[in-house]
Every structure is written in structure tokens, then in C-alpha cells.
Amino acid sequence: MSDMRDEVRARFFETFGSEPGGIWSAPGRVNLIGEHTDYNDGFVLPFAIDRRTVLGLGLREDRMLRVASAFADELVELDLSDLSPNNLHGWSAYPLGVAWALGEHGADLAAVPGFDIFIDSDVPVGAGLSSSAAIESAVAVALNDVWHLNLDRRTLALVGQLAENKAVGAPTGIMDQSASLLGRADCAVFLDCRSLDSEIIDLGFTAAGLELVIIDTGVSHSHATGGYAERRASCELGARLLEVESLREVTVTDLPRARNLLDDVTFRRVRHVVTENQRVLDTVRTLREHGARAIGDLLDASHRSMREDFEISVSELDLAVETAQMNGAIGARMTGGGFGGAAIALIPSEDVSRLQVAIDGAFAEHGFGQPDTFVVRAADGAGRD
Ligand code: ADP
Ligand code: MG
């Protein structure tokens, strides 16, 4: 981490010819359980991970916004007066979209100074670990500080979401930003996506001798197009036909009635969301009452529901999950939006290397590309470094 901060300082100086006024960072996140429940006003249980996006920021005396990233060859410039979602494109829509979205949440963009930002990150992009929320949250906390906005973290999460929805054009929920902003070491963030109330839940993985392994299949997913938007539309249709505001209001006991009212595909989409909400509640309760070693079956059931009912898994994710389950994992599931990205496995520490070898072997045997398998720990959320 300190290496990346030094690197950011050096690259900031190279790019802008001055020292940054400060360094801020925000983590990626992994969702332990609660998939596609966030935009249905339901429950999620993500945690911030020990992979971060780090930025250096310096205020300017004029109203120029300049952003550069170790990921991109370009320096993007825009005058604050021209800041609008229609003027934002490519990767810079994330950081500049946050500046715009702060204006929608009370910042007086006519009065604030411009800035230079240099960004680097060790959150893998497109792996379902939300490099997008990491960049949004890092920019949001930094601008909240230097523009003296005093916005609370719940509002900053909404700012990141607004940037992603309107400036980037990806119809994502509030989970990723909440995890990145609210996370704590060795804890998860239990979030009610309707009220936005959150609670920090002890994971106790370390005490239980467990590690959370990410298996990044390398199969890329895309939120802005395709399946994600389609699943979202199915959920909205289900809610409309069941005459509820959102699927949050449907419980497991309502499912027999739903089956009579909905076509088969819509019913299975609804059943995933409804049972997944229940699994999040059960996971929180199980963690409290019985500890981390008892949540494995819930993780396994979540994967089955996404594979069979929500139909967002792919062969690589199924293989990762099955291989983990056969090699010591107490539970495993795909995580993130689906159609690619990563799976997670909760596994005793002593079995991690065996799992890595087994995954590589299984993927080679199936002719799939080599996945990236690594441990993540629950870490603190965004802040000034
Ligand atoms: P993820 O699952 O990683 O969040 P997304 O597609 O939602 O995947 O977001 C990835 C996009 O976010 C990248 O394509 C890029 O535009 C932007 N991004 C993330 N991290 C950085 C970074 N460090 N520098 C520049 N752009 C970034
Ligand atoms: Mg994302």
C-alpha cells in the first residue's frame, strides 16, 4: 500500500508538476452474500477488501478539472462550468461523474475550485470486485474533504451511485459504494438497501482460521449492456405483476401465490431475489449465533439459486465453485453481477494452496483460461491516508 502511495505521489508530480495536497484511497469490495438484491430494495452483506484505489489530489486556482490514471494513457481535462453527464466519456466519467454528482447533492459547483487528480489501483478491473466503486469512493471522500462539503458516508455512497448511473450509464445499485465507504477490518457491512441503514457485522474469519479466496475467472462481464439490465427488468416486471413496490416486500411464504401469477422465467427470477434476501438475513444470524464456520450451506445455496433460477452463472464460475467445494471449501458461490467475473470460497487457511492447485488443474483440463486465485481480507473503508 505505501508503495502505491509513493508511486501516486511520483506520478502526480510527473503529470502535473507539483506535489498533491493529499492522498486518499478506497477499497474494492466482495459480496459475501446477497446478489441482485440491492436494486430490489433488499439486503446485502459485502465487505471492503485489502485491495485499494489510491489517488493524489491537488486543488487548482482556476476551474479546470484534470484527471489521469496509471490505467490510461490520456490526461482528461474539463472546465467545471462544462461538467455534465453528457460531456463525460470513458474511464474519466467515473471520477468526473462524482464531481458532477456532488453538485446534485448540495455542493455549489459554481463556487468550488478545480483540481488535479492522479489515480492508481490494485483492485482488478472487471473481476466483480468493484474497481468502479473504489474509484468513485476515493474521489468522493477526497472532494468531500477538499471542498469542505461535510457530507456523511451514506450520502457519499448515493453520490457514487448517481455518478455510475447517470455519468457512466450503468444501472447499478447502492451496495458497492456502501461497502467501499463503510467497511471495517474483519467485518462485513449488512446493508438494508431500502432504508440504507447499515450495521457492521463481525465476520470472525481470522479467529475461525478461515480465508476468503477469490477465483477470478478472467471472463469479462459488462454492466452497461446485456444481461444485468435484463435481469433488472425481469425483477421490475415481477414486482409490477405482484403489485408491490419492490421485491423486498415479497417473502418466502408468498412464493406459491407468485408461482400462479407469473410466467416461469419471471417466477424463477423473483424466487432468486426472495430466497436470497432470506439467505442474507440467515447469514447475519448464523454469524452471530454460530460463527463463520456455519455459513457454508448458505453460500452454496446462493450459488445454486443464481445458476438455476437467476441464470447468471457461466461454466467457468460453476467449475470454480464445484472445484472449491470438492477441495476443502466450507461454502462457495459466484459473486458480483454474473456472466463472468469471480467466485468466492470460504476455506480453512491450511487448504488454500491445495485449492489453488486444484483450480488451476480443473481449468486447464476444461480448456479454460488460467484463473487468478488469491486471498482477500476484510479491510477498512475509504479515507484520507
Ligand atoms: P468492476 O467490476 O471492476 O467494478 P466496472 O465495469 O463496473 O467493473 O468498472 C470498471 C471500469 O471503472 C473500468 O473500465 C474503468 O473505466 C473504471 N476504472 C476502475 N478503476 C480505475 C482506475 N484505477 N483508473 C481508471 N479507471 C478506472
Ligand atoms: Mg463496477
Coordinates of N, CA, C and O in Angstrom, one line a residue, residues 139-221:
V139 N -12.6 9.3 -4.9 CA -12.8 10.6 -5.4 C -13.9 11.3 -4.5 O -13.7 12.5 -4.1
A140 N -14.9 10.6 -4.1 CA -16.0 11.2 -3.3 C -15.4 11.7 -1.9 O -15.7 12.8 -1.5
V141 N -14.6 10.8 -1.2 CA -14.1 11.2 0.1 C -13.1 12.4 -0.1 O -13.0 13.3 0.7
A142 N -12.3 12.3 -1.1 CA -11.3 13.4 -1.3 C -12.0 14.7 -1.6 O -11.6 15.7 -0.9
L143 N -12.9 14.8 -2.5 CA -13.6 16.0 -2.8 C -14.4 16.5 -1.6 O -14.5 17.7 -1.3
N144 N -15.0 15.6 -0.9 CA -15.8 15.9 0.3 C -14.8 16.7 1.3 O -15.3 17.7 1.9
D145 N -13.6 16.2 1.4 CA -12.6 16.9 2.3 C -12.2 18.3 1.7 O -12.3 19.3 2.4
V146 N -11.7 18.3 0.5 CA -11.0 19.5 0.0 C -12.1 20.6 -0.4 O -11.7 21.8 -0.3
W147 N -13.3 20.2 -0.7 CA -14.3 21.1 -1.0 C -15.1 21.5 0.3 O -16.1 22.2 0.2
H148 N -14.7 20.9 1.4 CA -15.4 21.1 2.7 C -16.9 21.0 2.7 O -17.7 21.9 3.0
L149 N -17.3 19.8 2.2 CA -18.8 19.6 2.0 C -19.5 19.0 3.2 O -20.7 19.1 3.3
N150 N -18.8 18.3 4.1 CA -19.4 17.7 5.2 C -20.5 16.8 4.9 O -21.5 16.7 5.7
L151 N -20.4 16.0 3.8 CA -21.5 15.1 3.5 C -21.2 13.8 4.3 O -20.0 13.4 4.4
D152 N -22.2 13.1 4.8 CA -22.0 11.8 5.5 C -21.7 10.7 4.5 O -22.0 10.9 3.3
R153 N -21.3 9.6 5.0 CA -20.9 8.5 4.1 C -22.1 7.9 3.4 O -21.9 7.4 2.2
R154 N -23.3 7.9 4.0 CA -24.4 7.4 3.3 C -24.7 8.3 2.0 O -25.0 7.8 1.0
T155 N -24.6 9.6 2.2 CA -24.8 10.5 1.1 C -23.7 10.3 0.0 O -23.9 10.3 -1.2
L156 N -22.4 10.1 0.5 CA -21.3 9.9 -0.5 C -21.6 8.6 -1.3 O -21.2 8.5 -2.5
A157 N -22.2 7.6 -0.7 CA -22.5 6.4 -1.4 C -23.5 6.7 -2.5 O -23.4 6.2 -3.6
L158 N -24.5 7.5 -2.2 CA -25.5 7.9 -3.2 C -24.9 8.7 -4.3 O -25.3 8.6 -5.5
V159 N -23.9 9.5 -4.0 CA -23.1 10.3 -5.0 C -22.4 9.4 -5.9 O -22.5 9.5 -7.2
G160 N -21.7 8.4 -5.4 CA -21.1 7.4 -6.3 C -22.0 6.7 -7.2 O -21.8 6.5 -8.4
Q161 N -23.2 6.3 -6.6 CA -24.2 5.5 -7.4 C -24.7 6.4 -8.5 O -24.9 6.0 -9.6
L162 N -25.0 7.7 -8.2 CA -25.6 8.6 -9.1 C -24.6 8.8 -10.3 O -24.9 8.8 -11.5
A163 N -23.3 8.9 -10.0 CA -22.3 9.1 -11.0 C -22.3 7.9 -11.9 O -22.2 8.0 -13.1
E164 N -22.4 6.7 -11.3 CA -22.3 5.5 -12.1 C -23.6 5.3 -13.0 O -23.5 4.9 -14.1
N165 N -24.7 5.7 -12.4 CA -26.0 5.5 -13.1 C -26.1 6.6 -14.3 O -26.4 6.2 -15.4
K166 N -25.8 7.8 -14.0 CA -26.0 8.9 -14.9 C -24.8 9.3 -15.8 O -25.0 9.6 -16.9
A167 N -23.6 9.3 -15.2 CA -22.5 9.8 -15.9 C -21.9 8.6 -16.7 O -21.5 8.7 -17.9
V168 N -21.8 7.4 -16.1 CA -21.3 6.2 -16.8 C -22.4 5.5 -17.6 O -22.2 5.0 -18.7
G169 N -23.6 5.5 -17.0 CA -24.7 4.9 -17.7 C -24.9 3.4 -17.3 O -25.4 2.6 -18.1
A170 N -24.4 3.0 -16.1 CA -24.6 1.6 -15.7 C -25.6 1.6 -14.6 O -25.4 2.3 -13.6
P171 N -26.7 0.8 -14.8 CA -27.8 0.8 -13.8 C -27.5 0.0 -12.6 O -28.2 -1.0 -12.3
T172 N -26.5 0.4 -11.8 CA -26.1 -0.4 -10.6 C -26.8 0.2 -9.3 O -27.2 1.3 -9.3
G173 N -26.8 -0.7 -8.3 CA -27.4 -0.3 -7.0 C -26.4 0.4 -6.1 O -25.4 0.9 -6.5
I174 N -26.7 0.4 -4.8 CA -26.0 1.2 -3.8 C -25.0 0.4 -3.0 O -24.2 0.9 -2.2
M175 N -25.0 -1.0 -3.3 CA -24.1 -1.8 -2.4 C -22.6 -1.5 -2.5 O -22.0 -1.4 -1.5
D176 N -22.1 -1.4 -3.7 CA -20.7 -1.3 -3.9 C -20.1 -0.1 -3.2 O -19.1 -0.2 -2.4
Q177 N -20.7 1.0 -3.4 CA -20.2 2.2 -2.8 C -20.3 2.2 -1.2 O -19.4 2.7 -0.5
S178 N -21.4 1.6 -0.8 CA -21.6 1.5 0.7 C -20.5 0.7 1.3 O -20.0 1.0 2.4
A179 N -20.2 -0.5 0.7 CA -19.1 -1.3 1.2 C -17.8 -0.6 1.2 O -17.0 -0.6 2.2
S180 N -17.5 0.1 0.1 CA -16.2 0.8 0.0 C -16.1 1.9 1.0 O -15.0 2.2 1.5
L181 N -17.2 2.5 1.3 CA -17.2 3.7 2.2 C -17.3 3.3 3.7 O -16.8 4.0 4.6
L182 N -18.0 2.2 4.0 CA -18.4 1.9 5.4 C -17.6 0.7 6.0 O -17.7 0.4 7.1
G183 N -16.8 0.0 5.1 CA -16.2 -1.2 5.6 C -15.3 -1.0 6.8 O -14.8 0.1 7.0
R184 N -15.1 -2.1 7.5 CA -14.1 -2.2 8.7 C -13.4 -3.5 8.6 O -13.9 -4.5 8.2
A185 N -12.1 -3.5 9.1 CA -11.3 -4.7 9.2 C -12.0 -5.8 9.8 O -12.6 -5.6 10.9
D186 N -11.9 -7.0 9.2 CA -12.5 -8.2 9.7 C -14.0 -8.2 9.9 O -14.6 -9.0 10.7
C187 N -14.7 -7.2 9.3 CA -16.2 -7.1 9.4 C -16.8 -7.0 8.0 O -16.2 -6.6 7.1
A188 N -18.1 -7.3 8.0 CA -18.9 -7.0 6.8 C -19.9 -5.9 7.1 O -20.1 -5.5 8.2
V189 N -20.4 -5.4 6.0 CA -21.4 -4.3 6.1 C -22.8 -4.9 5.7 O -23.0 -5.3 4.6
F190 N -23.7 -5.0 6.7 CA -25.0 -5.5 6.5 C -25.9 -4.3 6.1 O -26.1 -3.4 6.9
L191 N -26.3 -4.3 4.9 CA -27.0 -3.1 4.4 C -28.4 -3.4 4.0 O -28.7 -4.4 3.2
D192 N -29.3 -2.6 4.5 CA -30.7 -2.6 4.0 C -30.8 -1.6 2.9 O -30.7 -0.4 3.1
C193 N -31.0 -2.1 1.7 CA -30.9 -1.2 0.5 C -32.2 -0.3 0.4 O -32.2 0.5 -0.5
R194 N -33.2 -0.6 1.2 CA -34.4 0.3 1.2 C -34.2 1.5 2.1 O -34.4 2.6 1.6
S195 N -33.9 1.2 3.3 CA -33.7 2.3 4.3 C -32.3 2.9 4.2 O -32.1 4.0 4.7
L196 N -31.4 2.2 3.6 CA -29.9 2.5 3.6 C -29.3 2.4 5.0 O -28.2 2.9 5.3
D197 N -30.1 1.8 6.0 CA -29.4 1.6 7.3 C -28.4 0.5 7.1 O -28.6 -0.4 6.3
S198 N -27.3 0.7 7.9 CA -26.3 -0.3 7.8 C -25.8 -0.7 9.2 O -25.9 0.1 10.1
E199 N -25.2 -1.9 9.2 CA -24.7 -2.4 10.5 C -23.4 -3.1 10.2 O -23.3 -3.9 9.3
I200 N -22.5 -2.9 11.1 CA -21.2 -3.6 10.9 C -21.3 -5.0 11.6 O -21.7 -5.0 12.8
I201 N -21.0 -6.0 10.9 CA -21.1 -7.4 11.4 C -19.8 -8.0 11.5 O -19.1 -8.1 10.5
D202 N -19.4 -8.5 12.7 CA -18.1 -9.3 12.8 C -18.1 -10.5 12.0 O -19.1 -11.3 12.1
L203 N -17.1 -10.7 11.1 CA -17.0 -11.9 10.4 C -16.3 -13.0 11.1 O -16.6 -14.1 11.0
G204 N -15.3 -12.6 11.9 CA -14.5 -13.6 12.7 C -13.8 -14.6 11.8 O -13.6 -15.7 12.3
F205 N -13.5 -14.3 10.6 CA -12.8 -15.3 9.7 C -11.5 -15.7 10.3 O -11.1 -16.8 10.4
T206 N -10.7 -14.7 10.8 CA -9.4 -14.9 11.3 C -9.4 -15.8 12.5 O -8.7 -16.8 12.6
A207 N -10.3 -15.5 13.4 CA -10.4 -16.3 14.6 C -10.8 -17.7 14.3 O -10.4 -18.7 15.0
A208 N -11.7 -17.9 13.3 CA -12.1 -19.2 12.9 C -11.1 -20.0 12.0 O -11.4 -21.1 11.6
G209 N -10.0 -19.3 11.7 CA -9.0 -20.0 10.9 C -9.4 -20.1 9.4 O -9.0 -21.1 8.8
L210 N -10.2 -19.2 9.0 CA -10.8 -19.2 7.6 C -10.2 -18.1 6.8 O -9.9 -17.1 7.2
E211 N -10.1 -18.4 5.5 CA -9.7 -17.4 4.5 C -10.8 -17.3 3.4 O -11.5 -18.3 3.2
L212 N -11.0 -16.1 2.9 CA -11.9 -16.0 1.8 C -11.1 -15.9 0.5 O -10.2 -15.0 0.4
V213 N -11.3 -16.8 -0.4 CA -10.5 -16.9 -1.6 C -11.3 -16.4 -2.8 O -12.5 -16.8 -2.9
I214 N -10.7 -15.5 -3.6 CA -11.4 -15.1 -4.8 C -10.8 -15.9 -6.0 O -9.6 -16.1 -6.1
I215 N -11.7 -16.4 -6.8 CA -11.2 -17.1 -8.0 C -11.7 -16.2 -9.2 O -12.9 -16.3 -9.5
D216 N -10.8 -15.4 -9.7 CA -11.2 -14.5 -10.8 C -11.1 -15.3 -12.1 O -10.0 -15.6 -12.6
T217 N -12.2 -15.6 -12.7 CA -12.2 -16.5 -13.9 C -11.6 -15.8 -15.1 O -11.2 -16.4 -16.1
G218 N -11.5 -14.5 -15.1 CA -11.0 -13.7 -16.2 C -12.0 -13.5 -17.3 O -11.7 -12.9 -18.3
V219 N -13.2 -14.1 -17.2 CA -14.3 -13.9 -18.1 C -14.9 -12.6 -17.9 O -15.3 -12.3 -16.7
S220 N -14.9 -11.7 -18.9 CA -15.3 -10.3 -18.5 C -16.8 -10.2 -18.6 O -17.5 -10.9 -19.4
H221 N -17.3 -9.3 -17.8 CA -18.7 -9.1 -17.7 C -18.9 -7.6 -18.1 O -18.0 -6.8 -18.1

